CSV table of C-alpha atoms in Angstrom, one decimal:
chain,number,residue,atom,x,y,z
A,13,MET,CA,19.0,-15.6,21.1
A,14,ALA,CA,22.1,-17.7,20.5
A,15,ALA,CA,20.2,-20.1,18.2
A,16,LEU,CA,18.7,-17.1,16.3
A,17,ARG,CA,22.2,-15.6,15.8
A,18,ILE,CA,23.5,-19.0,14.5
A,19,ASN,CA,20.5,-19.2,12.0
A,20,ILE,CA,21.2,-15.6,10.8
A,21,LEU,CA,24.9,-16.2,10.3
A,22,SER,CA,24.4,-19.5,8.5
A,23,ASN,CA,21.8,-17.8,6.3
A,24,TYR,CA,24.2,-15.0,5.4
A,25,ALA,CA,27.1,-17.5,4.8
A,26,GLY,CA,25.0,-19.5,2.4
A,27,GLN,CA,23.5,-16.6,0.5
A,28,LEU,CA,26.9,-14.8,0.2
A,29,TRP,CA,28.4,-18.0,-1.3
A,30,MET,CA,25.6,-18.5,-3.7
A,31,ALA,CA,25.8,-14.8,-4.8
A,32,ALA,CA,29.6,-15.0,-5.2
A,33,ILE,CA,29.6,-18.1,-7.4
A,34,GLY,CA,26.7,-16.6,-9.5
A,35,ILE,CA,28.7,-13.4,-10.0
A,36,ALA,CA,31.8,-15.3,-10.9
A,37,PHE,CA,30.3,-17.6,-13.5
A,38,LEU,CA,27.6,-15.6,-15.2
A,39,PRO,CA,30.1,-13.7,-17.5
A,40,LEU,CA,31.5,-17.1,-18.6
A,41,TYR,CA,28.0,-18.4,-19.5
A,42,ILE,CA,27.5,-15.3,-21.7
A,43,ARG,CA,30.8,-15.9,-23.5
A,44,ILE,CA,30.0,-19.5,-24.1
A,45,LEU,CA,26.3,-19.3,-24.9
A,46,GLY,CA,26.0,-15.8,-26.4
A,47,MET,CA,23.7,-13.0,-25.2
A,48,GLU,CA,20.5,-14.2,-27.0
A,49,ALA,CA,20.8,-17.7,-25.5
A,50,PHE,CA,21.6,-16.2,-22.2
A,51,GLY,CA,18.3,-14.4,-22.4
A,52,PHE,CA,16.7,-17.9,-21.8
A,53,VAL,CA,18.4,-17.9,-18.4
A,54,GLY,CA,16.6,-14.7,-17.5
A,55,LEU,CA,13.4,-16.1,-18.7
A,56,MET,CA,13.9,-19.3,-16.7
A,57,LEU,CA,14.4,-17.2,-13.5
A,58,SER,CA,11.3,-15.2,-14.2
A,59,PHE,CA,9.1,-18.3,-15.0
A,60,GLN,CA,10.6,-20.0,-11.9
A,61,SER,CA,9.4,-17.0,-9.7
A,62,ILE,CA,6.0,-17.1,-11.4
A,63,LEU,CA,5.4,-20.8,-10.9
A,64,GLN,CA,6.6,-20.8,-7.3
A,65,LEU,CA,3.4,-18.9,-6.6
A,66,PHE,CA,1.3,-21.9,-7.4
A,67,ASP,CA,1.8,-23.8,-4.2
A,68,PHE,CA,-1.2,-21.7,-3.2
A,69,GLY,CA,0.4,-20.4,0.0
A,70,ILE,CA,1.0,-24.0,1.3
A,71,GLY,CA,4.7,-23.5,1.9
A,72,GLY,CA,4.4,-20.2,3.8
A,73,ALA,CA,1.5,-21.5,5.9
A,74,THR,CA,3.5,-24.6,6.7
A,75,ASN,CA,6.5,-22.5,7.8
A,76,ARG,CA,4.3,-20.5,10.2
A,77,GLU,CA,2.6,-23.5,11.6
A,78,LEU,CA,5.9,-25.4,12.2
A,79,SER,CA,7.4,-22.5,14.0
A,80,ARG,CA,4.3,-22.5,16.3
A,81,ARG,CA,4.0,-26.3,16.8
A,82,ALA,CA,7.6,-27.7,16.6
A,83,HIS,CA,8.4,-26.6,20.2
A,84,ASP,CA,5.3,-28.3,21.6
A,85,ARG,CA,5.6,-32.1,21.8
A,86,GLU,CA,1.9,-32.6,21.9
A,87,LEU,CA,1.5,-30.8,18.5
A,88,GLY,CA,4.5,-32.7,16.9
A,89,VAL,CA,2.3,-35.5,15.4
A,90,ALA,CA,-0.1,-32.9,13.9
A,91,ALA,CA,2.9,-31.1,12.4
A,92,ARG,CA,4.1,-34.3,10.7
A,93,ASP,CA,0.6,-34.9,9.2
A,94,LEU,CA,0.6,-31.3,8.0
A,95,VAL,CA,4.0,-31.7,6.2
A,96,ARG,CA,3.0,-35.1,4.7
A,97,THR,CA,-0.3,-33.8,3.3
A,98,SER,CA,1.3,-30.6,2.0
A,99,GLU,CA,4.2,-32.6,0.5
A,100,VAL,CA,1.8,-34.9,-1.5
A,101,VAL,CA,0.1,-31.8,-2.9
A,102,ILE,CA,3.4,-30.1,-3.8
A,103,TRP,CA,4.8,-33.1,-5.7
A,104,THR,CA,1.7,-33.4,-7.9
A,105,LEU,CA,2.2,-29.9,-9.4
A,106,PRO,CA,5.6,-30.2,-11.2
A,107,LEU,CA,4.1,-32.6,-13.7
A,108,ALA,CA,1.5,-29.9,-14.7
A,109,ILE,CA,4.3,-27.3,-14.9
A,110,ALA,CA,6.4,-29.5,-17.3
A,111,LEU,CA,3.3,-30.3,-19.5
A,112,LEU,CA,2.3,-26.7,-19.7
A,113,ALA,CA,5.8,-25.6,-20.8
A,114,TRP,CA,5.8,-28.3,-23.5
A,115,ALA,CA,2.3,-27.5,-24.7
A,116,PHE,CA,3.0,-23.7,-25.0
A,117,SER,CA,6.6,-23.9,-26.1
A,118,GLY,CA,5.7,-23.5,-29.8
A,119,PRO,CA,3.5,-20.4,-29.5
A,120,LEU,CA,5.9,-18.8,-27.1
A,121,SER,CA,8.8,-19.3,-29.4
A,122,GLU,CA,7.1,-18.3,-32.6
A,123,HIS,CA,4.8,-15.4,-31.4
A,124,TRP,CA,6.2,-14.0,-28.2
A,125,LEU,CA,10.0,-14.1,-28.2
A,126,HIS,CA,11.9,-11.9,-30.7
A,127,LEU,CA,14.6,-14.4,-31.7
A,128,ARG,CA,17.3,-13.2,-34.1
A,129,GLU,CA,20.0,-15.9,-34.0
A,130,MET,CA,18.1,-18.9,-32.8
A,131,SER,CA,15.4,-20.6,-34.9
A,132,PRO,CA,11.8,-21.0,-33.6
A,133,GLU,CA,12.4,-24.7,-33.4
A,134,ASP,CA,15.5,-24.2,-31.2
A,135,GLY,CA,13.4,-21.8,-29.0
A,136,ARG,CA,10.6,-24.3,-28.7
A,137,ARG,CA,12.9,-27.1,-27.6
A,138,SER,CA,14.7,-24.8,-25.0
A,139,ILE,CA,11.4,-23.7,-23.5
A,140,ALA,CA,10.2,-27.3,-23.1
A,141,ILE,CA,13.5,-28.2,-21.3
A,142,MET,CA,13.3,-25.1,-19.3
A,143,GLY,CA,9.8,-26.2,-18.0
A,144,LEU,CA,11.2,-29.5,-16.9
A,145,ALA,CA,14.1,-27.8,-15.1
A,146,ILE,CA,11.8,-25.5,-13.3
A,147,ALA,CA,9.4,-28.3,-12.3
A,148,LEU,CA,12.1,-30.5,-10.8
A,149,LEU,CA,13.5,-27.7,-8.7
A,150,TRP,CA,10.1,-26.4,-7.7
A,151,PRO,CA,9.6,-28.5,-4.5
A,152,THR,CA,12.7,-27.1,-2.9
A,153,THR,CA,10.9,-23.9,-2.0
A,154,PHE,CA,8.3,-25.9,0.1
A,155,TYR,CA,11.1,-27.8,1.9
A,156,ALA,CA,13.0,-24.6,2.5
A,157,ASN,CA,9.9,-23.2,4.2
A,158,CYS,CA,9.7,-26.3,6.4
A,159,LEU,CA,13.4,-26.1,7.4
A,160,SER,CA,13.0,-22.4,8.1
A,161,GLY,CA,9.9,-23.0,10.2
A,162,LEU,CA,11.8,-25.6,12.2
A,163,GLU,CA,14.6,-23.1,12.6
A,164,ARG,CA,17.1,-25.4,10.9
A,165,GLN,CA,18.8,-22.8,8.8
A,166,PRO,CA,22.3,-24.3,9.1
A,167,ALA,CA,21.1,-27.5,7.4
A,168,LEU,CA,19.1,-25.6,4.8
A,169,ASN,CA,22.1,-23.5,3.9
A,170,ALA,CA,24.5,-26.4,3.7
A,171,ILE,CA,22.2,-28.1,1.1
A,172,ASN,CA,21.7,-24.9,-0.8
A,173,LEU,CA,25.4,-24.2,-0.8
A,174,ALA,CA,26.3,-27.7,-2.1
A,175,PHE,CA,23.7,-27.7,-4.9
A,176,SER,CA,24.3,-24.1,-5.9
A,177,THR,CA,28.0,-24.9,-6.4
A,178,LEU,CA,27.1,-28.0,-8.3
A,179,ARG,CA,24.6,-26.0,-10.5
A,180,TYR,CA,26.9,-23.1,-11.3
A,181,VAL,CA,30.3,-24.8,-11.4
A,182,GLY,CA,29.3,-28.3,-12.6
A,183,VAL,CA,27.6,-26.9,-15.7
A,184,LEU,CA,30.9,-25.6,-17.1
A,185,PRO,CA,32.4,-29.0,-18.0
A,186,VAL,CA,29.1,-29.8,-19.6
A,187,LEU,CA,29.2,-26.7,-21.7
A,188,LEU,CA,32.9,-27.1,-22.6
A,189,TRP,CA,33.1,-30.8,-23.2
A,190,VAL,CA,29.6,-31.9,-24.1
A,191,ALA,CA,27.9,-29.1,-26.0
A,192,PRO,CA,28.1,-25.3,-25.6
A,193,THR,CA,24.4,-24.9,-26.0
A,194,ILE,CA,21.5,-23.5,-23.9
A,195,ASP,CA,19.9,-27.0,-24.1
A,196,SER,CA,22.9,-28.5,-22.3
A,197,PHE,CA,22.8,-25.8,-19.7
A,198,LEU,CA,19.1,-26.4,-19.0
A,199,TRP,CA,19.4,-30.2,-18.9
A,200,TRP,CA,22.1,-29.9,-16.3
A,201,HIS,CA,19.9,-27.6,-14.2
A,202,ALA,CA,17.0,-30.1,-14.5
A,203,ALA,CA,19.2,-32.9,-13.1
A,204,VAL,CA,20.6,-30.9,-10.3
A,205,GLY,CA,17.1,-29.6,-9.4
A,206,LEU,CA,15.8,-33.1,-8.9
A,207,ALA,CA,18.7,-34.1,-6.7
A,208,GLN,CA,18.3,-31.0,-4.6
A,209,SER,CA,14.6,-31.6,-4.1
A,210,LEU,CA,15.2,-35.1,-2.9
A,211,ALA,CA,18.0,-34.1,-0.6
A,212,MET,CA,15.9,-31.3,1.0
A,213,ALA,CA,13.0,-33.7,1.5
A,214,ALA,CA,15.3,-36.1,3.4
A,215,ALA,CA,16.6,-33.2,5.6
A,216,VAL,CA,13.1,-32.1,6.5
A,217,TRP,CA,11.9,-35.5,7.6
A,218,LYS,CA,15.1,-36.0,9.7
A,219,ALA,CA,14.4,-32.8,11.5
A,220,MET,CA,10.6,-33.3,12.1
A,221,PRO,CA,9.3,-33.6,15.7
A,222,GLY,CA,6.9,-36.4,16.7
A,223,ASN,CA,6.5,-39.5,18.7
A,224,GLY,CA,7.5,-42.0,16.0
A,225,ARG,CA,4.1,-42.4,14.5
A,226,PRO,CA,4.3,-42.4,10.7
A,227,ALA,CA,3.0,-39.3,9.1
A,228,ARG,CA,-0.4,-39.5,7.4
A,229,PHE,CA,-2.0,-37.9,4.5
A,230,ARG,CA,-5.0,-36.0,5.9
A,231,LEU,CA,-6.7,-33.2,4.0
A,232,GLN,CA,-8.1,-31.9,7.3
A,233,ALA,CA,-4.5,-30.9,8.2
A,234,LEU,CA,-4.7,-28.2,5.6
A,235,GLN,CA,-8.1,-26.9,6.5
A,236,GLY,CA,-7.0,-24.9,9.5
A,237,ASN,CA,-4.6,-22.9,7.3
A,238,ARG,CA,-6.9,-22.2,4.4
A,239,ALA,CA,-7.5,-18.6,5.2
A,240,PHE,CA,-3.9,-17.8,5.8
A,241,ALA,CA,-2.7,-19.8,2.8
A,242,GLY,CA,-5.3,-18.1,0.6
A,243,GLY,CA,-4.0,-14.8,1.8
A,244,LEU,CA,-0.4,-15.7,1.0
A,245,PHE,CA,-1.5,-16.9,-2.4
A,246,GLY,CA,-3.2,-13.6,-3.0
A,247,ILE,CA,-0.2,-11.6,-1.9
A,248,GLY,CA,2.1,-13.8,-4.0
A,249,LEU,CA,-0.1,-13.5,-7.1
A,250,LEU,CA,-0.1,-9.7,-6.9
A,251,ALA,CA,3.5,-9.4,-5.8
A,252,LEU,CA,4.5,-11.6,-8.6
A,253,ALA,CA,2.7,-9.5,-11.1
A,254,VAL,CA,4.5,-6.4,-9.8
A,255,THR,CA,8.0,-8.0,-9.7
A,256,GLN,CA,7.8,-9.8,-13.0
A,257,LEU,CA,6.0,-7.0,-14.9
A,258,ASP,CA,9.2,-5.3,-16.1
A,259,ARG,CA,10.7,-8.6,-17.4
A,260,LEU,CA,7.6,-9.8,-19.2
A,261,VAL,CA,6.9,-6.5,-20.8
A,262,LEU,CA,10.6,-6.1,-21.8
A,263,ALA,CA,10.6,-9.6,-23.4
A,264,SER,CA,7.4,-8.8,-25.2
A,265,LEU,CA,8.3,-5.4,-26.6
A,266,ARG,CA,12.1,-5.6,-27.1
A,267,PRO,CA,14.6,-8.0,-28.7
A,268,LEU,CA,15.6,-11.0,-26.5
A,269,GLU,CA,19.2,-9.7,-26.5
A,270,GLU,CA,18.0,-6.8,-24.3
A,271,MET,CA,16.6,-9.3,-21.9
A,272,GLY,CA,20.0,-10.9,-21.7
A,273,ARG,CA,21.6,-7.6,-20.8
A,274,TYR,CA,18.8,-6.8,-18.3
A,275,THR,CA,19.5,-10.2,-16.7
A,276,LEU,CA,23.0,-9.0,-15.8
A,277,ALA,CA,21.6,-6.0,-14.0
A,278,LEU,CA,19.0,-8.1,-12.3
A,279,SER,CA,21.7,-10.5,-11.1
A,280,ILE,CA,23.5,-7.8,-9.2
A,281,ALA,CA,20.2,-6.5,-7.7
A,282,SER,CA,19.2,-10.0,-6.7
A,283,GLY,CA,22.6,-10.3,-5.0
A,284,LEU,CA,21.5,-7.4,-2.8
A,285,ALA,CA,18.2,-9.3,-2.2
A,286,ARG,CA,20.2,-12.2,-1.0
A,287,LEU,CA,21.4,-10.1,1.9
A,288,VAL,CA,17.8,-9.5,2.9
A,289,GLN,CA,16.4,-13.0,2.7
A,290,PRO,CA,18.7,-14.5,5.4
A,291,MET,CA,17.3,-12.1,8.0
A,292,PHE,CA,13.7,-12.7,6.9
A,293,ASN,CA,14.2,-16.5,7.0
A,294,ALA,CA,15.5,-16.4,10.6
A,295,ILE,CA,13.3,-13.6,12.0
A,296,TYR,CA,9.9,-14.6,10.6
A,297,PRO,CA,9.6,-17.9,12.5
A,298,ARG,CA,10.8,-16.2,15.7
A,299,PHE,CA,8.1,-13.5,15.2
A,300,SER,CA,5.5,-16.2,14.8
A,301,ARG,CA,6.6,-17.9,18.0
A,302,LEU,CA,6.7,-14.6,20.0
A,303,LEU,CA,3.2,-13.7,18.8
A,304,ALA,CA,1.9,-17.1,19.8
A,305,GLN,CA,3.5,-16.6,23.2
A,306,LYS,CA,2.1,-13.0,23.4
A,307,ASP,CA,5.6,-11.7,24.3
A,308,ASP,CA,5.1,-8.2,23.0
A,309,ALA,CA,8.1,-6.7,24.7
A,310,THR,CA,10.6,-9.1,23.1
A,311,LEU,CA,8.8,-8.8,19.8
A,312,GLY,CA,9.2,-5.0,19.7
A,313,GLU,CA,12.8,-5.2,20.8
A,314,LEU,CA,13.6,-7.8,18.1
A,315,TYR,CA,11.7,-5.8,15.4
A,316,HIS,CA,13.8,-2.7,15.9
A,317,LEU,CA,17.0,-4.6,16.4
A,318,ALA,CA,16.6,-6.6,13.2
A,319,SER,CA,15.5,-3.5,11.3
A,320,GLN,CA,18.6,-1.6,12.2
A,321,HIS,CA,21.0,-4.4,11.4
A,322,LEU,CA,19.3,-5.0,8.1
A,323,ALA,CA,19.2,-1.3,7.2
A,324,VAL,CA,23.0,-1.0,7.8
A,325,VAL,CA,23.8,-3.9,5.5
A,326,VAL,CA,21.3,-3.0,2.8
A,327,ALA,CA,22.0,0.7,2.8
A,328,SER,CA,25.8,0.4,2.6
A,329,VAL,CA,25.8,-2.2,-0.2
A,330,ALA,CA,23.1,-0.4,-2.2
A,331,ALA,CA,24.9,3.0,-1.9
A,332,VAL,CA,28.1,1.5,-3.4
A,333,LEU,CA,26.2,-0.3,-6.1
A,334,VAL,CA,24.2,2.8,-7.1
A,335,VAL,CA,27.1,5.3,-7.0
A,336,PHE,CA,29.6,3.0,-8.6
A,337,ALA,CA,27.1,1.2,-11.0
A,338,GLY,CA,29.2,1.6,-14.1
A,339,ASP,CA,32.4,0.7,-12.4
A,340,VAL,CA,30.9,-2.4,-10.9
A,341,LEU,CA,29.6,-3.6,-14.2
A,342,TYR,CA,32.9,-2.9,-16.0
A,343,LEU,CA,34.9,-4.7,-13.3
A,344,TRP,CA,32.6,-7.6,-13.6
A,345,THR,CA,32.2,-8.0,-17.3
A,346,GLY,CA,35.2,-6.2,-18.8
A,347,ASP,CA,32.9,-4.5,-21.4
A,348,ARG,CA,32.8,-0.7,-21.1
A,349,LEU,CA,30.0,-0.3,-23.6
A,350,LEU,CA,27.8,-2.8,-21.8
A,351,ALA,CA,28.6,-1.2,-18.5
A,352,ALA,CA,27.6,2.3,-19.8
A,353,GLN,CA,24.4,0.9,-21.3
A,354,MET,CA,23.2,-1.0,-18.2
A,355,ALA,CA,24.5,1.3,-15.4
A,356,PRO,CA,21.2,3.4,-15.2
A,357,ALA,CA,19.0,0.3,-15.2
A,358,MET,CA,21.2,-1.4,-12.6
A,359,ALA,CA,21.1,1.7,-10.3
A,360,LEU,CA,17.3,1.8,-10.4
A,361,LEU,CA,17.0,-2.0,-9.8
A,362,VAL,CA,19.4,-1.8,-6.8
A,363,THR,CA,17.5,1.2,-5.4
A,364,GLY,CA,14.2,-0.6,-5.7
A,365,THR,CA,15.7,-3.8,-4.1
A,366,ALA,CA,17.0,-1.7,-1.3
A,367,VAL,CA,13.6,-0.1,-0.6
A,368,ASN,CA,12.1,-3.6,-0.7
A,369,GLY,CA,14.8,-4.8,1.8
A,370,MET,CA,13.9,-2.0,4.3
A,371,LEU,CA,10.3,-3.4,4.2
A,372,CYS,CA,11.4,-6.9,5.1
A,373,MET,CA,10.9,-6.7,8.9
A,374,PRO,CA,7.4,-5.0,8.6
A,375,SER,CA,6.4,-7.7,6.1
A,376,ALA,CA,7.7,-10.5,8.3
A,377,LEU,CA,5.7,-9.0,11.2
A,378,GLN,CA,2.5,-8.8,9.2
A,379,LEU,CA,2.8,-12.4,8.0
A,380,ALA,CA,3.7,-13.7,11.4
A,381,SER,CA,0.5,-12.1,12.8
A,382,GLY,CA,-1.6,-13.7,10.0
A,383,TRP,CA,-2.5,-10.3,8.6
A,384,THR,CA,-2.5,-10.6,4.8
A,385,ARG,CA,-5.1,-8.0,3.6
A,386,LEU,CA,-2.7,-5.0,3.9
A,387,ALA,CA,-0.1,-6.5,1.7
A,388,MET,CA,-2.8,-7.6,-0.9
A,389,GLY,CA,-4.2,-4.1,-1.0
A,390,LEU,CA,-0.8,-2.5,-1.4
A,391,ASN,CA,0.2,-4.8,-4.2
A,392,MET,CA,-3.1,-4.1,-6.0
A,393,MET,CA,-2.4,-0.3,-5.7
A,394,SER,CA,1.2,-0.8,-6.9
A,395,LEU,CA,0.0,-2.9,-9.9
A,396,ALA,CA,-2.6,-0.3,-10.9
A,397,ILE,CA,0.1,2.3,-11.0
A,398,CYS,CA,2.9,0.3,-12.5
A,399,ILE,CA,1.2,-1.4,-15.5
A,400,PRO,CA,0.6,1.8,-17.5
A,401,TYR,CA,3.9,3.2,-16.4
A,402,CYS,CA,5.8,0.0,-17.4
A,403,LEU,CA,4.2,-0.2,-20.9
A,404,TRP,CA,5.1,3.4,-21.6
A,405,ALA,CA,8.6,3.3,-20.0
A,406,VAL,CA,9.7,0.1,-21.7
A,407,ALA,CA,8.5,1.3,-25.1
A,408,ARG,CA,10.3,4.6,-24.7
A,409,PHE,CA,13.4,3.9,-22.6
A,410,GLY,CA,13.9,0.1,-22.9
A,411,THR,CA,15.8,-1.5,-20.0
A,412,THR,CA,16.1,1.7,-18.0
A,413,GLY,CA,12.3,2.2,-18.2
A,414,ALA,CA,11.7,-1.4,-17.1
A,415,ALA,CA,14.0,-1.0,-14.1
A,416,GLY,CA,12.0,2.0,-12.9
A,417,THR,CA,8.9,-0.2,-12.4
A,418,TYR,CA,10.2,-2.1,-9.4
A,419,LEU,CA,11.4,1.1,-7.7
A,420,LEU,CA,8.0,2.7,-8.2
A,421,ALA,CA,6.2,-0.3,-6.8
A,422,ASN,CA,8.3,-0.4,-3.6
A,423,LEU,CA,8.0,3.3,-3.0
A,424,VAL,CA,4.2,3.0,-3.1
A,425,THR,CA,4.4,0.2,-0.5
A,426,LEU,CA,6.9,2.2,1.7
A,427,LEU,CA,4.9,5.4,1.8
A,428,ALA,CA,1.4,3.9,2.1
A,429,GLY,CA,2.1,0.6,3.9
A,430,ILE,CA,4.3,1.5,6.9
A,431,PRO,CA,1.8,4.1,8.4
A,432,LEU,CA,-1.1,1.7,7.9
A,433,MET,CA,0.8,-1.3,9.5
A,434,HIS,CA,1.8,0.6,12.6
A,435,ARG,CA,-1.8,1.7,13.2
A,436,ARG,CA,-2.4,-2.0,14.1
A,437,LEU,CA,0.9,-3.7,14.9
A,438,LEU,CA,3.4,-2.2,17.3
A,439,ARG,CA,1.4,1.0,17.6
A,440,GLY,CA,3.4,4.1,18.2
A,441,GLU,CA,6.6,2.6,16.9
A,442,MET,CA,6.6,4.0,13.3
A,443,GLY,CA,8.5,7.2,14.2
A,444,ARG,CA,11.2,5.2,15.8
A,445,TRP,CA,11.4,2.8,12.9
A,446,PHE,CA,11.9,5.7,10.4
A,447,SER,CA,14.0,8.0,12.5
A,448,ARG,CA,16.3,5.5,14.3
A,449,ASP,CA,16.2,2.3,12.4
A,450,ILE,CA,16.1,3.3,8.7
A,451,LEU,CA,17.1,6.9,7.9
A,452,PRO,CA,20.5,7.2,9.7
A,453,PRO,CA,22.2,4.3,7.8
A,454,VAL,CA,20.6,5.3,4.5
A,455,LEU,CA,21.7,9.0,4.7
A,456,VAL,CA,25.2,8.2,6.1
A,457,ALA,CA,25.8,5.4,3.6
A,458,GLY,CA,24.7,7.5,0.6
A,459,ALA,CA,26.9,10.5,1.7
A,460,THR,CA,29.9,8.2,2.3
A,461,ALA,CA,29.6,6.5,-1.1
A,462,LEU,CA,29.2,9.9,-2.9
A,463,LEU,CA,32.3,11.3,-1.1
A,464,ALA,CA,34.3,8.2,-2.0
A,465,SER,CA,33.3,8.6,-5.7
A,466,ALA,CA,34.3,12.3,-5.7
A,467,VAL,CA,37.8,11.7,-4.4
A,468,MET,CA,38.6,8.4,-6.2
A,469,PRO,CA,40.0,8.3,-9.8
A,470,THR,CA,38.3,6.3,-12.6
A,471,LEU,CA,38.5,2.6,-11.7
A,472,GLU,CA,40.4,0.3,-14.0
A,473,ARG,CA,39.8,-3.4,-14.4
A,474,ASP,CA,42.8,-4.5,-12.4
A,475,ALA,CA,43.8,-5.3,-8.8
A,476,ALA,CA,44.0,-1.6,-7.9
A,477,GLY,CA,40.5,-0.9,-9.2
A,478,VAL,CA,39.1,-3.8,-7.2
A,479,ALA,CA,41.0,-2.7,-4.1
A,480,MET,CA,39.7,0.9,-4.3
A,481,LEU,CA,36.1,-0.3,-4.7
A,482,ALA,CA,36.6,-2.6,-1.7
A,483,ALA,CA,38.0,0.3,0.3
A,484,ALA,CA,35.0,2.5,-0.6
A,485,SER,CA,32.6,-0.4,0.3
A,486,GLY,CA,34.4,-0.9,3.7
A,487,CYS,CA,34.3,2.8,4.6
A,488,THR,CA,30.6,3.0,3.6
A,489,LEU,CA,29.7,-0.1,5.8
A,490,LEU,CA,31.6,1.2,8.8
A,491,ALA,CA,30.0,4.6,8.5
A,492,ALA,CA,26.5,3.1,8.2
A,493,ALA,CA,27.2,0.8,11.2
A,494,ALA,CA,28.3,3.7,13.4
A,495,SER,CA,25.0,5.5,12.7
A,496,THR,CA,22.6,3.1,14.6
A,497,PRO,CA,22.5,2.2,18.3
A,498,ALA,CA,22.1,-1.6,17.6
A,499,THR,CA,25.3,-1.9,15.6
A,500,ARG,CA,27.3,0.3,17.9
A,501,GLN,CA,26.3,-1.9,20.8
A,502,LEU,CA,27.2,-5.0,18.8
A,503,VAL,CA,30.7,-3.6,18.1
A,504,GLN,CA,31.1,-2.8,21.9
A,505,ARG,CA,30.1,-6.4,22.8
A,506,LEU,CA,32.6,-7.8,20.2
A,507,ARG,CA,35.4,-5.6,21.6
A,508,ALA,CA,34.7,-7.0,25.1
A,509,LEU,CA,35.3,-10.6,23.9
A,510,PRO,CA,38.5,-12.3,25.3
A,511,PHE,CA,40.3,-12.6,22.0
A,512,TRP,CA,40.5,-8.8,21.7
A,513,GLY,CA,42.4,-8.6,25.0
A,514,ARG,CA,41.3,-7.3,28.3
A,515,ALA,CA,38.4,-4.9,28.2
A,516,ASP,CA,38.9,-1.5,29.9
């Protein structure tokens, strides 16, 4: 378990740093670029998520296979052939992405986006550059899956940390001294994306097992994973439709300026998602290995342990962000009007992200077992419910209506998916998951955050306001941690360490 703890901690360190620099610099980008141009950043993030799907499940399948093969020397050569074959396929697709963006840039700019300050020609050029930036960064997801499957999260996070810093911080001199335009912003992202893809490729091949034989391109290496990769592609396609529905409908029906404001709320909600992904990245390969070894006892123990730790983190952060939504936005942006406008949307997005975070360990268990049909069915159900709701809600309520879409989709998955999953995997454990792993930290964190809000004065944008919000966050986290057996035991073990003095 020591290696697993190191992987989890390194994942959290990397994700927290990337979230911190994103939060620190996004308001500066808005001031330099303007809200409408900043809307292109939101579009880039949405298109990036959409196009990541079209590795057709290769990355996720490679992750699972590496976690099963990397610890068996006899399978090391086959693993190298699998990565080489997958890599060749992955690198052929960015060209198609860039060409599609260039080909459709004109129609998208003229007939889809509601531009007010930028001309259609400016929009066309920005979309074309955006496509190139997305294409050059695109292979990094495949290599991240490889490093995760090899359980080399420290190396993965070191690379992500370095290039995220270069991406967010390095673009400021470009904007300030070269040209304060969205085109300059996107060209910089394209250059950094290419460098990151190459660096991650080098890290993967350095970590690959094998006997020294050069890796070979063999299409047969992909055939054994066709069913699982196809399932992942289906899940990804439907999940993508659910998660991007709000943004695409908002961009289609409302001015692009609203997309810029919505991107701010999304950035905070995605910061919460960054607290979930590190646990998934570390636990999913370990679930795959335990299932391959048929170690059901350790699997069940790890499932509940990880669920409790994740619920404490997600519930405590989400409770503060929801209860203090307006204050957080004001402290971040310094704009009271913007904070008041976007607080309801942010609260809904954060709640939806929190529910999705609670589903992280069940999802990891399903994928590790190779079971993809349940997730596909749930996504189809969510999509059928959310499409009519989103069209109605965005037209009537704008950004707030869009934000409710993601919450609704995740509630459908929670209420229908968990009972169905536990009828097949870890049977008889659903009650324990709800009553001991999830509900205690959710209820305690929510009550603590509401109590803190009731006794605290209105927060001002100064050191005292930040300190009071930090104090409320700390109290909420401690209260949530005290509500679960796993975190209480962790605190007891930490107190027993030598640097705390002699244990009683």
